[in-house]
C-alpha cells in the first residue's frame, strides 16, 4: 500500500484531532485576547482593530463572490468598508453616513458605466459588501465611543459595555455549541446549517442573556434588569441570524470556510458573522435606552 493510500491508525487520528483542537483553541484565545486588548486601549485603537477586521471580512466576502462568478470592484468596496468603521470617531457619525453611502453609490455607478463587462450584480455586490462588513461592524466603535457626560470614569463603563456586547455573542456561540452537541436533536435549519439545533439555539439565548444580566449586576450606570433581558434576547437572536446568513452564502458558493486567516476557525468572516448582526441590534437597543451618545 502506497504512503498516499495508507489508512491512518487510531492513534494517528487521535493525535491529529488533538493537534487540531490545540490549534483551534490557541488561535481562538489569541483572537479573543487581542479583541479585548484593543477594546481596553480606547476608541481609536478599537476603530483601527475593527477596521482591519472589517477589511478582512470584506475581502473574504469578495472571495465568496468570485466563487459564484462575480467580479465586483474590490478596491472600492474594501476602501468603503474601512471608512464605515472609522466614521463613529466623528460626531455625530450618522450625519456623515449618507454622504459616504451616496459617494459609494456614485463611484460604483461610474465604474459600472465604464466597465462594459461588469454586470449589475457586480455593482450590487460592490455596494453590499462594505455595508454588510463595514457598516455592520461600526456600531461596536460607536458603543466604545459613547460617553456619560455626568458620570466620572465614563471610559471604564463604555469599555465594559462594548466588551459585554462582544462577550454576549461569544457566550451564546459557546453555550449553543455545548447544548447542541450534548442534547440537540431537533434540527433548526438542516438545509443551511445541518448542525444547528433548536436546543442549541435556546441554550445560546441563555448564554447571551446571562452576560447582559451580568452587566446589570456589576452596576453599569443606567442599566436595568428589563434592558438586560431584552438586550440579551435580541442580541442572541441576531447572532444566530448572522451565522445562518453567512452559512447560506457559503453554501451557495460551495465553500466550507470564507478564508483561512484564523487557524482552526476559518476566515475572519467565519468568526465575525454572528457579531456583524449582533453589533447593530445591540446598538439600537442601547440607543433606545439612552446609552449611545
mmCIF file of C-alpha atoms in Angstrom, residues 68-288:
data_model
loop_
_atom_site.group_PDB
_atom_site.id
_atom_site.type_symbol
_atom_site.label_atom_id
_atom_site.label_comp_id
_atom_site.label_asym_id
_atom_site.label_seq_id
_atom_site.Cartn_x
_atom_site.Cartn_y
_atom_site.Cartn_z
ATOM 1 C CA UNK A 68 -20.090 32.486 -7.521
ATOM 2 C CA UNK A 69 -18.789 34.021 -10.755
ATOM 3 C CA UNK A 70 -18.987 37.691 -9.739
ATOM 4 C CA UNK A 71 -16.290 40.304 -10.367
ATOM 5 C CA UNK A 72 -17.028 43.300 -8.104
ATOM 6 C CA UNK A 73 -14.814 46.346 -7.667
ATOM 7 C CA UNK A 74 -12.810 45.127 -4.691
ATOM 8 C CA UNK A 75 -10.708 48.254 -4.257
ATOM 9 C CA UNK A 76 -13.780 50.452 -3.946
ATOM 10 C CA UNK A 77 -15.545 48.026 -1.602
ATOM 11 C CA UNK A 78 -12.536 47.487 0.665
ATOM 12 C CA UNK A 79 -11.898 51.215 0.945
ATOM 13 C CA UNK A 80 -15.528 51.887 1.824
ATOM 14 C CA UNK A 81 -15.660 49.196 4.492
ATOM 15 C CA UNK A 82 -12.734 50.753 6.366
ATOM 16 C CA UNK A 83 -14.295 54.227 6.145
ATOM 17 C CA UNK A 84 -17.604 52.953 7.548
ATOM 18 C CA UNK A 85 -15.878 51.541 10.641
ATOM 19 C CA UNK A 86 -13.960 54.704 11.481
ATOM 20 C CA UNK A 87 -16.946 57.039 10.924
ATOM 21 C CA UNK A 88 -18.027 56.844 14.604
ATOM 22 C CA UNK A 89 -14.842 58.712 15.541
ATOM 23 C CA UNK A 90 -16.573 61.818 14.198
ATOM 24 C CA UNK A 91 -19.742 63.005 15.906
ATOM 25 C CA UNK A 92 -22.467 62.590 15.008
ATOM 26 C CA UNK A 93 -21.374 59.789 12.701
ATOM 27 C CA UNK A 94 -24.761 59.229 11.057
ATOM 28 C CA UNK A 95 -24.640 62.731 9.593
ATOM 29 C CA UNK A 96 -21.650 61.556 7.570
ATOM 30 C CA UNK A 97 -23.023 58.146 6.643
ATOM 31 C CA UNK A 98 -25.461 59.368 3.925
ATOM 32 C CA UNK A 99 -22.624 61.299 2.266
ATOM 33 C CA UNK A 100 -20.290 58.286 2.273
ATOM 34 C CA UNK A 101 -23.057 55.981 1.060
ATOM 35 C CA UNK A 102 -24.028 58.385 -1.740
ATOM 36 C CA UNK A 103 -20.386 58.641 -2.793
ATOM 37 C CA UNK A 104 -20.094 54.847 -2.810
ATOM 38 C CA UNK A 105 -23.205 54.545 -4.988
ATOM 39 C CA UNK A 106 -21.909 57.254 -7.337
ATOM 40 C CA UNK A 107 -18.482 55.669 -7.752
ATOM 41 C CA UNK A 108 -19.997 52.212 -8.189
ATOM 42 C CA UNK A 109 -22.266 53.604 -10.883
ATOM 43 C CA UNK A 110 -19.385 55.270 -12.699
ATOM 44 C CA UNK A 111 -17.376 52.046 -12.526
ATOM 45 C CA UNK A 112 -20.353 50.093 -13.880
ATOM 46 C CA UNK A 113 -20.740 52.509 -16.801
ATOM 47 C CA UNK A 114 -17.092 52.478 -17.762
ATOM 48 C CA UNK A 115 -16.581 48.737 -17.378
ATOM 49 C CA UNK A 116 -18.775 47.122 -20.051
ATOM 50 C CA UNK A 117 -18.007 43.597 -18.856
ATOM 51 C CA UNK A 118 -19.340 44.321 -15.354
ATOM 52 C CA UNK A 119 -22.883 43.211 -14.609
ATOM 53 C CA UNK A 120 -25.412 44.952 -12.392
ATOM 54 C CA UNK A 121 -24.852 42.077 -9.955
ATOM 55 C CA UNK A 122 -21.169 43.029 -9.741
ATOM 56 C CA UNK A 123 -22.125 46.625 -8.957
ATOM 57 C CA UNK A 124 -24.663 45.481 -6.355
ATOM 58 C CA UNK A 125 -22.086 43.310 -4.594
ATOM 59 C CA UNK A 126 -19.615 46.203 -4.651
ATOM 60 C CA UNK A 127 -22.221 48.182 -2.675
ATOM 61 C CA UNK A 128 -23.445 45.395 -0.420
ATOM 62 C CA UNK A 129 -20.090 44.020 0.732
ATOM 63 C CA UNK A 130 -18.898 47.137 2.617
ATOM 64 C CA UNK A 131 -22.373 47.683 4.060
ATOM 65 C CA UNK A 132 -22.519 44.104 5.320
ATOM 66 C CA UNK A 133 -18.997 44.084 6.749
ATOM 67 C CA UNK A 134 -18.003 47.700 7.472
ATOM 68 C CA UNK A 135 -21.255 49.452 8.284
ATOM 69 C CA UNK A 136 -22.493 46.492 10.328
ATOM 70 C CA UNK A 137 -19.160 46.397 12.184
ATOM 71 C CA UNK A 138 -19.179 50.120 13.035
ATOM 72 C CA UNK A 139 -21.680 50.041 15.964
ATOM 73 C CA UNK A 140 -19.116 48.448 18.263
ATOM 74 C CA UNK A 141 -16.925 51.521 17.744
ATOM 75 C CA UNK A 142 -19.939 53.745 18.471
ATOM 76 C CA UNK A 143 -20.600 51.839 21.706
ATOM 77 C CA UNK A 144 -16.939 52.105 22.733
ATOM 78 C CA UNK A 145 -17.049 55.819 21.871
ATOM 79 C CA UNK A 146 -20.163 56.522 23.953
ATOM 80 C CA UNK A 147 -19.840 58.772 26.961
ATOM 81 C CA UNK A 148 -21.706 59.619 30.097
ATOM 82 C CA UNK A 149 -21.450 63.389 30.400
ATOM 83 C CA UNK A 150 -22.367 63.418 34.117
ATOM 84 C CA UNK A 151 -20.526 60.301 35.297
ATOM 85 C CA UNK A 152 -16.862 60.098 36.299
ATOM 86 C CA UNK A 153 -14.645 57.490 34.625
ATOM 87 C CA UNK A 154 -17.144 57.077 31.819
ATOM 88 C CA UNK A 155 -14.472 55.397 29.697
ATOM 89 C CA UNK A 156 -14.497 52.386 32.032
ATOM 90 C CA UNK A 157 -18.232 51.921 31.629
ATOM 91 C CA UNK A 158 -18.135 52.302 27.845
ATOM 92 C CA UNK A 159 -15.311 49.756 27.674
ATOM 93 C CA UNK A 160 -17.250 47.285 29.846
ATOM 94 C CA UNK A 161 -20.379 47.851 27.787
ATOM 95 C CA UNK A 162 -18.566 47.212 24.492
ATOM 96 C CA UNK A 163 -16.868 44.148 25.925
ATOM 97 C CA UNK A 164 -20.187 42.886 27.288
ATOM 98 C CA UNK A 165 -21.783 43.085 23.847
ATOM 99 C CA UNK A 166 -18.930 41.082 22.322
ATOM 100 C CA UNK A 167 -18.875 38.609 25.221
ATOM 101 C CA UNK A 168 -22.613 38.001 24.970
ATOM 102 C CA UNK A 169 -22.184 36.768 21.388
ATOM 103 C CA UNK A 170 -19.212 34.605 22.370
ATOM 104 C CA UNK A 171 -21.172 33.133 25.286
ATOM 105 C CA UNK A 172 -24.140 32.498 23.008
ATOM 106 C CA UNK A 173 -21.970 30.670 20.462
ATOM 107 C CA UNK A 174 -20.193 28.620 23.136
ATOM 108 C CA UNK A 175 -23.328 27.571 25.016
ATOM 109 C CA UNK A 176 -25.214 26.867 21.792
ATOM 110 C CA UNK A 177 -22.402 24.540 20.697
ATOM 111 C CA UNK A 178 -22.259 22.781 24.075
ATOM 112 C CA UNK A 179 -26.015 22.309 24.462
ATOM 113 C CA UNK A 180 -26.481 21.409 20.808
ATOM 114 C CA UNK A 181 -23.710 18.794 20.809
ATOM 115 C CA UNK A 182 -24.854 17.232 24.086
ATOM 116 C CA UNK A 183 -28.632 17.431 23.881
ATOM 117 C CA UNK A 184 -29.508 18.609 20.374
ATOM 118 C CA UNK A 185 -31.895 16.516 18.310
ATOM 119 C CA UNK A 186 -34.340 18.931 16.680
ATOM 120 C CA UNK A 187 -32.712 20.352 13.557
ATOM 121 C CA UNK A 188 -33.183 24.090 13.155
ATOM 122 C CA UNK A 189 -32.161 24.741 9.535
ATOM 123 C CA UNK A 190 -30.931 21.431 8.083
ATOM 124 C CA UNK A 191 -30.576 22.784 4.539
ATOM 125 C CA UNK A 192 -28.423 25.754 5.610
ATOM 126 C CA UNK A 193 -26.575 24.625 8.736
ATOM 127 C CA UNK A 194 -27.174 20.930 9.472
ATOM 128 C CA UNK A 195 -25.505 21.014 12.895
ATOM 129 C CA UNK A 196 -27.726 23.725 14.361
ATOM 130 C CA UNK A 197 -30.486 22.531 16.655
ATOM 131 C CA UNK A 198 -33.318 24.229 18.496
ATOM 132 C CA UNK A 199 -31.859 23.012 21.787
ATOM 133 C CA UNK A 200 -28.590 24.752 20.936
ATOM 134 C CA UNK A 201 -30.476 27.871 19.867
ATOM 135 C CA UNK A 202 -32.207 28.256 23.223
ATOM 136 C CA UNK A 203 -29.009 27.385 25.052
ATOM 137 C CA UNK A 204 -27.251 30.166 23.175
ATOM 138 C CA UNK A 205 -30.016 32.599 24.060
ATOM 139 C CA UNK A 206 -29.476 31.807 27.751
ATOM 140 C CA UNK A 207 -25.748 32.490 27.340
ATOM 141 C CA UNK A 208 -26.404 35.897 25.806
ATOM 142 C CA UNK A 209 -28.984 36.861 28.432
ATOM 143 C CA UNK A 210 -26.598 35.768 31.208
ATOM 144 C CA UNK A 211 -23.878 38.182 30.052
ATOM 145 C CA UNK A 212 -26.352 41.063 29.759
ATOM 146 C CA UNK A 213 -27.686 40.340 33.251
ATOM 147 C CA UNK A 214 -24.081 40.287 34.443
ATOM 148 C CA UNK A 215 -23.616 43.789 33.009
ATOM 149 C CA UNK A 216 -26.649 44.884 35.039
ATOM 150 C CA UNK A 217 -25.315 43.128 38.141
ATOM 151 C CA UNK A 218 -21.914 44.866 38.069
ATOM 152 C CA UNK A 219 -23.728 48.200 38.054
ATOM 153 C CA UNK A 220 -23.203 49.815 34.659
ATOM 154 C CA UNK A 221 -24.947 53.194 35.057
ATOM 155 C CA UNK A 222 -28.443 53.278 33.590
ATOM 156 C CA UNK A 223 -28.560 49.518 33.096
ATOM 157 C CA UNK A 224 -31.822 47.916 34.227
ATOM 158 C CA UNK A 225 -32.860 44.290 34.502
ATOM 159 C CA UNK A 226 -35.562 44.593 31.798
ATOM 160 C CA UNK A 227 -32.956 46.137 29.478
ATOM 161 C CA UNK A 228 -30.598 43.236 30.213
ATOM 162 C CA UNK A 229 -33.246 40.639 29.358
ATOM 163 C CA UNK A 230 -34.405 42.435 26.188
ATOM 164 C CA UNK A 231 -30.843 43.126 25.075
ATOM 165 C CA UNK A 232 -29.696 39.565 25.730
ATOM 166 C CA UNK A 233 -32.575 38.015 23.808
ATOM 167 C CA UNK A 234 -32.273 40.466 20.911
ATOM 168 C CA UNK A 235 -28.513 40.106 20.548
ATOM 169 C CA UNK A 236 -28.653 36.326 20.919
ATOM 170 C CA UNK A 237 -31.270 36.050 18.166
ATOM 171 C CA UNK A 238 -29.390 38.470 15.885
ATOM 172 C CA UNK A 239 -26.175 36.490 16.331
ATOM 173 C CA UNK A 240 -27.847 33.274 15.186
ATOM 174 C CA UNK A 241 -29.319 35.042 12.145
ATOM 175 C CA UNK A 242 -25.897 36.448 11.275
ATOM 176 C CA UNK A 243 -24.378 32.990 11.457
ATOM 177 C CA UNK A 244 -27.097 31.491 9.270
ATOM 178 C CA UNK A 245 -26.775 34.324 6.759
ATOM 179 C CA UNK A 246 -23.099 33.614 6.207
ATOM 180 C CA UNK A 247 -23.727 29.860 6.178
ATOM 181 C CA UNK A 248 -26.185 30.286 3.333
ATOM 182 C CA UNK A 249 -23.675 32.440 1.442
ATOM 183 C CA UNK A 250 -21.012 29.762 1.748
ATOM 184 C CA UNK A 251 -23.419 27.003 0.785
ATOM 185 C CA UNK A 252 -24.454 28.955 -2.315
ATOM 186 C CA UNK A 253 -20.795 29.382 -3.279
ATOM 187 C CA UNK A 254 -19.890 25.777 -2.438
ATOM 188 C CA UNK A 255 -17.153 26.670 0.067
ATOM 189 C CA UNK A 256 -16.614 25.348 3.595
ATOM 190 C CA UNK A 257 -14.899 28.432 5.045
ATOM 191 C CA UNK A 258 -14.767 32.064 3.992
ATOM 192 C CA UNK A 259 -10.993 32.055 4.396
ATOM 193 C CA UNK A 260 -8.100 30.632 6.407
ATOM 194 C CA UNK A 261 -6.895 33.658 8.376
ATOM 195 C CA UNK A 262 -7.619 32.130 11.806
ATOM 196 C CA UNK A 263 -6.243 28.562 12.001
ATOM 197 C CA UNK A 264 -8.875 26.092 13.087
ATOM 198 C CA UNK A 265 -11.694 28.577 12.658
ATOM 199 C CA UNK A 266 -11.558 29.580 9.004
ATOM 200 C CA UNK A 267 -11.611 33.214 7.978
ATOM 201 C CA UNK A 268 -12.325 36.420 9.846
ATOM 202 C CA UNK A 269 -15.828 36.425 8.375
ATOM 203 C CA UNK A 270 -16.403 32.979 9.878
ATOM 204 C CA UNK A 271 -15.530 34.411 13.307
ATOM 205 C CA UNK A 272 -17.459 37.645 12.808
ATOM 206 C CA UNK A 273 -20.661 36.516 11.098
ATOM 207 C CA UNK A 274 -22.694 36.451 14.329
ATOM 208 C CA UNK A 275 -21.131 39.677 15.576
ATOM 209 C CA UNK A 276 -21.992 41.691 12.475
ATOM 210 C CA UNK A 277 -25.726 41.329 13.039
ATOM 211 C CA UNK A 278 -25.449 41.410 16.835
ATOM 212 C CA UNK A 279 -23.495 44.699 16.942
ATOM 213 C CA UNK A 280 -26.200 46.612 15.138
ATOM 214 C CA UNK A 281 -29.032 45.147 17.209
ATOM 215 C CA UNK A 282 -27.111 45.906 20.417
ATOM 216 C CA UNK A 283 -26.517 49.461 19.238
ATOM 217 C CA UNK A 284 -30.202 50.126 18.633
ATOM 218 C CA UNK A 285 -31.230 48.523 21.942
ATOM 219 C CA UNK A 286 -28.756 50.759 23.770
ATOM 220 C CA UNK A 287 -29.717 53.774 21.660
ATOM 221 C CA UNK A 288 -33.403 53.364 22.574
#
